[in-house]
mmCIF file of C-alpha atoms in Angstrom:
data_model
loop_
_atom_site.group_PDB
_atom_site.id
_atom_site.type_symbol
_atom_site.label_atom_id
_atom_site.label_comp_id
_atom_site.label_asym_id
_atom_site.label_seq_id
_atom_site.Cartn_x
_atom_site.Cartn_y
_atom_site.Cartn_z
ATOM 1 C CA MET A 1 26.559 -22.490 -2.134
ATOM 2 C CA SER A 2 25.651 -24.329 -5.345
ATOM 3 C CA LYS A 3 25.191 -22.512 -8.649
ATOM 4 C CA GLN A 4 23.026 -23.374 -11.644
ATOM 5 C CA ILE A 5 22.714 -21.662 -15.012
ATOM 6 C CA VAL A 6 19.098 -21.796 -16.186
ATOM 7 C CA PRO A 7 17.038 -20.155 -18.947
ATOM 8 C CA CYS A 8 14.651 -17.448 -17.826
ATOM 9 C CA HIS A 9 11.922 -15.240 -19.244
ATOM 10 C CA VAL A 10 11.795 -11.538 -18.310
ATOM 11 C CA ASP A 11 8.655 -9.370 -18.521
ATOM 12 C CA MET A 12 8.966 -5.592 -17.994
ATOM 13 C CA SER A 13 6.432 -2.781 -18.161
ATOM 14 C CA ASN A 14 6.628 0.980 -17.662
ATOM 15 C CA THR A 15 3.169 2.350 -18.462
ATOM 16 C CA SER A 16 0.658 4.557 -16.683
ATOM 17 C CA GLU A 17 -1.128 1.427 -15.413
ATOM 18 C CA PHE A 18 1.815 -0.844 -14.531
ATOM 19 C CA LEU A 19 5.435 -0.600 -13.427
ATOM 20 C CA TYR A 20 7.006 -4.029 -12.953
ATOM 21 C CA ALA A 21 9.820 -6.418 -13.852
ATOM 22 C CA HIS A 22 9.197 -10.156 -13.433
ATOM 23 C CA VAL A 23 11.675 -12.996 -13.961
ATOM 24 C CA ASP A 24 10.355 -16.530 -14.510
ATOM 25 C CA LEU A 25 13.018 -19.201 -13.986
ATOM 26 C CA SER A 26 12.675 -22.488 -15.844
ATOM 27 C CA GLY A 27 12.653 -25.479 -13.498
ATOM 28 C CA VAL A 28 14.221 -23.851 -10.407
ATOM 29 C CA GLN A 29 12.542 -23.114 -7.089
ATOM 30 C CA VAL A 30 13.995 -20.059 -5.299
ATOM 31 C CA GLY A 31 13.960 -19.863 -1.489
ATOM 32 C CA PRO A 32 15.086 -17.482 1.273
ATOM 33 C CA GLY A 33 18.721 -16.441 0.858
ATOM 34 C CA ASP A 34 19.028 -17.609 -2.764
ATOM 35 C CA GLN A 35 20.467 -15.157 -5.284
ATOM 36 C CA VAL A 36 19.487 -14.750 -8.955
ATOM 37 C CA LEU A 37 21.696 -12.972 -11.498
ATOM 38 C CA VAL A 38 20.168 -12.365 -14.958
ATOM 39 C CA HIS A 39 22.835 -12.282 -17.679
ATOM 40 C CA ASP A 40 22.780 -9.309 -20.111
ATOM 41 C CA PRO A 41 19.557 -7.727 -18.790
ATOM 42 C CA ILE A 42 17.778 -4.786 -20.398
ATOM 43 C CA VAL A 43 17.558 -2.254 -17.581
ATOM 44 C CA ASP A 44 16.484 0.894 -19.451
ATOM 45 C CA ILE A 45 12.835 0.936 -20.479
ATOM 46 C CA ASN A 46 11.101 4.075 -21.725
ATOM 47 C CA PHE A 47 7.701 5.225 -20.522
ATOM 48 C CA GLY A 48 4.874 3.462 -22.327
ATOM 49 C CA GLU A 49 6.927 0.379 -23.249
ATOM 50 C CA VAL A 50 6.216 -3.265 -22.448
ATOM 51 C CA LEU A 51 9.116 -5.685 -23.008
ATOM 52 C CA SER A 52 9.288 -9.464 -22.948
ATOM 53 C CA TYR A 53 12.537 -11.327 -23.670
ATOM 54 C CA ASP A 54 14.476 -14.525 -22.899
ATOM 55 C CA ARG A 55 17.867 -14.639 -21.162
ATOM 56 C CA THR A 56 19.939 -16.969 -19.001
ATOM 57 C CA ALA A 57 20.326 -16.583 -15.256
ATOM 58 C CA THR A 58 22.682 -17.895 -12.590
ATOM 59 C CA VAL A 59 20.876 -19.119 -9.474
ATOM 60 C CA SER A 60 23.045 -19.412 -6.350
ATOM 61 C CA LYS A 61 21.421 -21.589 -3.692
ATOM 62 C CA ALA A 62 22.008 -20.568 -0.063
ATOM 63 C CA GLY A 63 23.302 -22.943 2.576
ATOM 64 C CA ILE A 64 21.250 -24.000 5.581
ATOM 65 C CA VAL A 65 22.852 -21.445 7.936
ATOM 66 C CA SER A 66 22.387 -18.457 5.613
ATOM 67 C CA ARG A 67 18.853 -19.616 4.733
ATOM 68 C CA LEU A 68 17.946 -19.757 8.423
ATOM 69 C CA TRP A 69 19.580 -16.344 9.057
ATOM 70 C CA VAL A 70 17.606 -14.698 6.219
ATOM 71 C CA TYR A 71 14.392 -16.333 7.411
ATOM 72 C CA LEU A 72 14.838 -15.011 10.958
ATOM 73 C CA THR A 73 15.977 -11.479 10.055
ATOM 74 C CA ALA A 74 13.231 -11.086 7.447
ATOM 75 C CA ARG A 75 10.638 -11.487 10.209
ATOM 76 C CA LEU A 76 12.259 -8.624 12.110
ATOM 77 C CA GLU A 77 12.471 -6.356 9.061
ATOM 78 C CA VAL A 78 8.736 -6.692 8.418
ATOM 79 C CA THR A 79 8.060 -5.017 11.759
ATOM 80 C CA MET A 80 9.638 -1.826 10.403
ATOM 81 C CA LEU A 81 6.593 -1.474 8.142
ATOM 82 C CA TYR A 82 4.210 -1.216 11.088
ATOM 83 C CA GLU A 83 5.181 2.435 11.660
ATOM 84 C CA VAL A 84 4.371 3.524 8.076
ATOM 85 C CA SER A 85 1.470 5.922 7.812
ATOM 86 C CA PHE A 86 0.251 8.418 5.237
ATOM 87 C CA SER A 87 -1.902 10.410 7.648
ATOM 88 C CA THR A 88 -0.966 13.710 9.258
ATOM 89 C CA THR A 89 -1.247 12.380 12.816
ATOM 90 C CA ARG A 90 1.190 10.026 14.495
ATOM 91 C CA PHE A 91 -0.153 7.311 16.736
ATOM 92 C CA SER A 92 3.241 6.378 18.165
ATOM 93 C CA LYS A 93 4.862 8.638 20.742
ATOM 94 C CA ALA A 94 8.226 6.864 20.440
ATOM 95 C CA LYS A 95 9.794 9.673 18.432
ATOM 96 C CA LYS A 96 8.949 13.316 18.710
ATOM 97 C CA TYR A 97 9.124 15.036 15.369
ATOM 98 C CA PRO A 98 8.876 18.803 14.970
ATOM 99 C CA ARG A 99 5.289 19.754 14.498
ATOM 100 C CA PRO A 100 4.110 23.100 13.138
ATOM 101 C CA ALA A 101 2.803 25.547 15.735
ATOM 102 C CA PRO A 102 -0.932 26.225 15.588
ATOM 103 C CA ILE A 103 -1.882 29.313 13.615
ATOM 104 C CA GLN A 104 -3.181 32.138 15.792
ATOM 105 C CA GLU A 105 -5.961 34.188 14.322
ATOM 106 C CA ALA A 106 -5.331 37.944 14.202
ATOM 107 C CA SER A 107 -8.026 40.293 15.463
ATOM 108 C CA PRO A 108 -9.446 42.607 12.803
ATOM 109 C CA ILE A 109 -8.494 46.285 12.790
ATOM 110 C CA ILE A 110 -11.520 48.552 12.928
ATOM 111 C CA LEU A 111 -11.123 51.951 11.319
ATOM 112 C CA ARG A 112 -13.566 54.687 12.235
ATOM 113 C CA GLU A 113 -14.841 56.997 9.588
ATOM 114 C CA GLY A 114 -13.973 60.676 9.658
ATOM 115 C CA VAL A 115 -11.538 62.701 11.687
ATOM 116 C CA LYS A 116 -12.694 65.103 14.429
ATOM 117 C CA ALA A 117 -11.130 68.505 14.333
#
């Protein structure tokens, strides 16, 4: 694994429209399995702030075996996203989750007027 120290530019935003943190490395292409460590990062950003600053970063390049391993396992991890749904019904019957019982409607009570003596 080879390491390089390169300058980088960090953009961060925590507003009602955007929530992101981007790192732009100068002159380095990052691939599967590579690791990037930003030196002295600002990690606490208050709501409504937008920050932009320059730092240095250490880029550790992955070897051919670890690059191939990450490439293959990443394809399998993407399939975990296929089951994500924000609807109330499940289309997959693979797992049975507890579902609420249907609500039974109660019959109304009819009171008769007056009492016979």
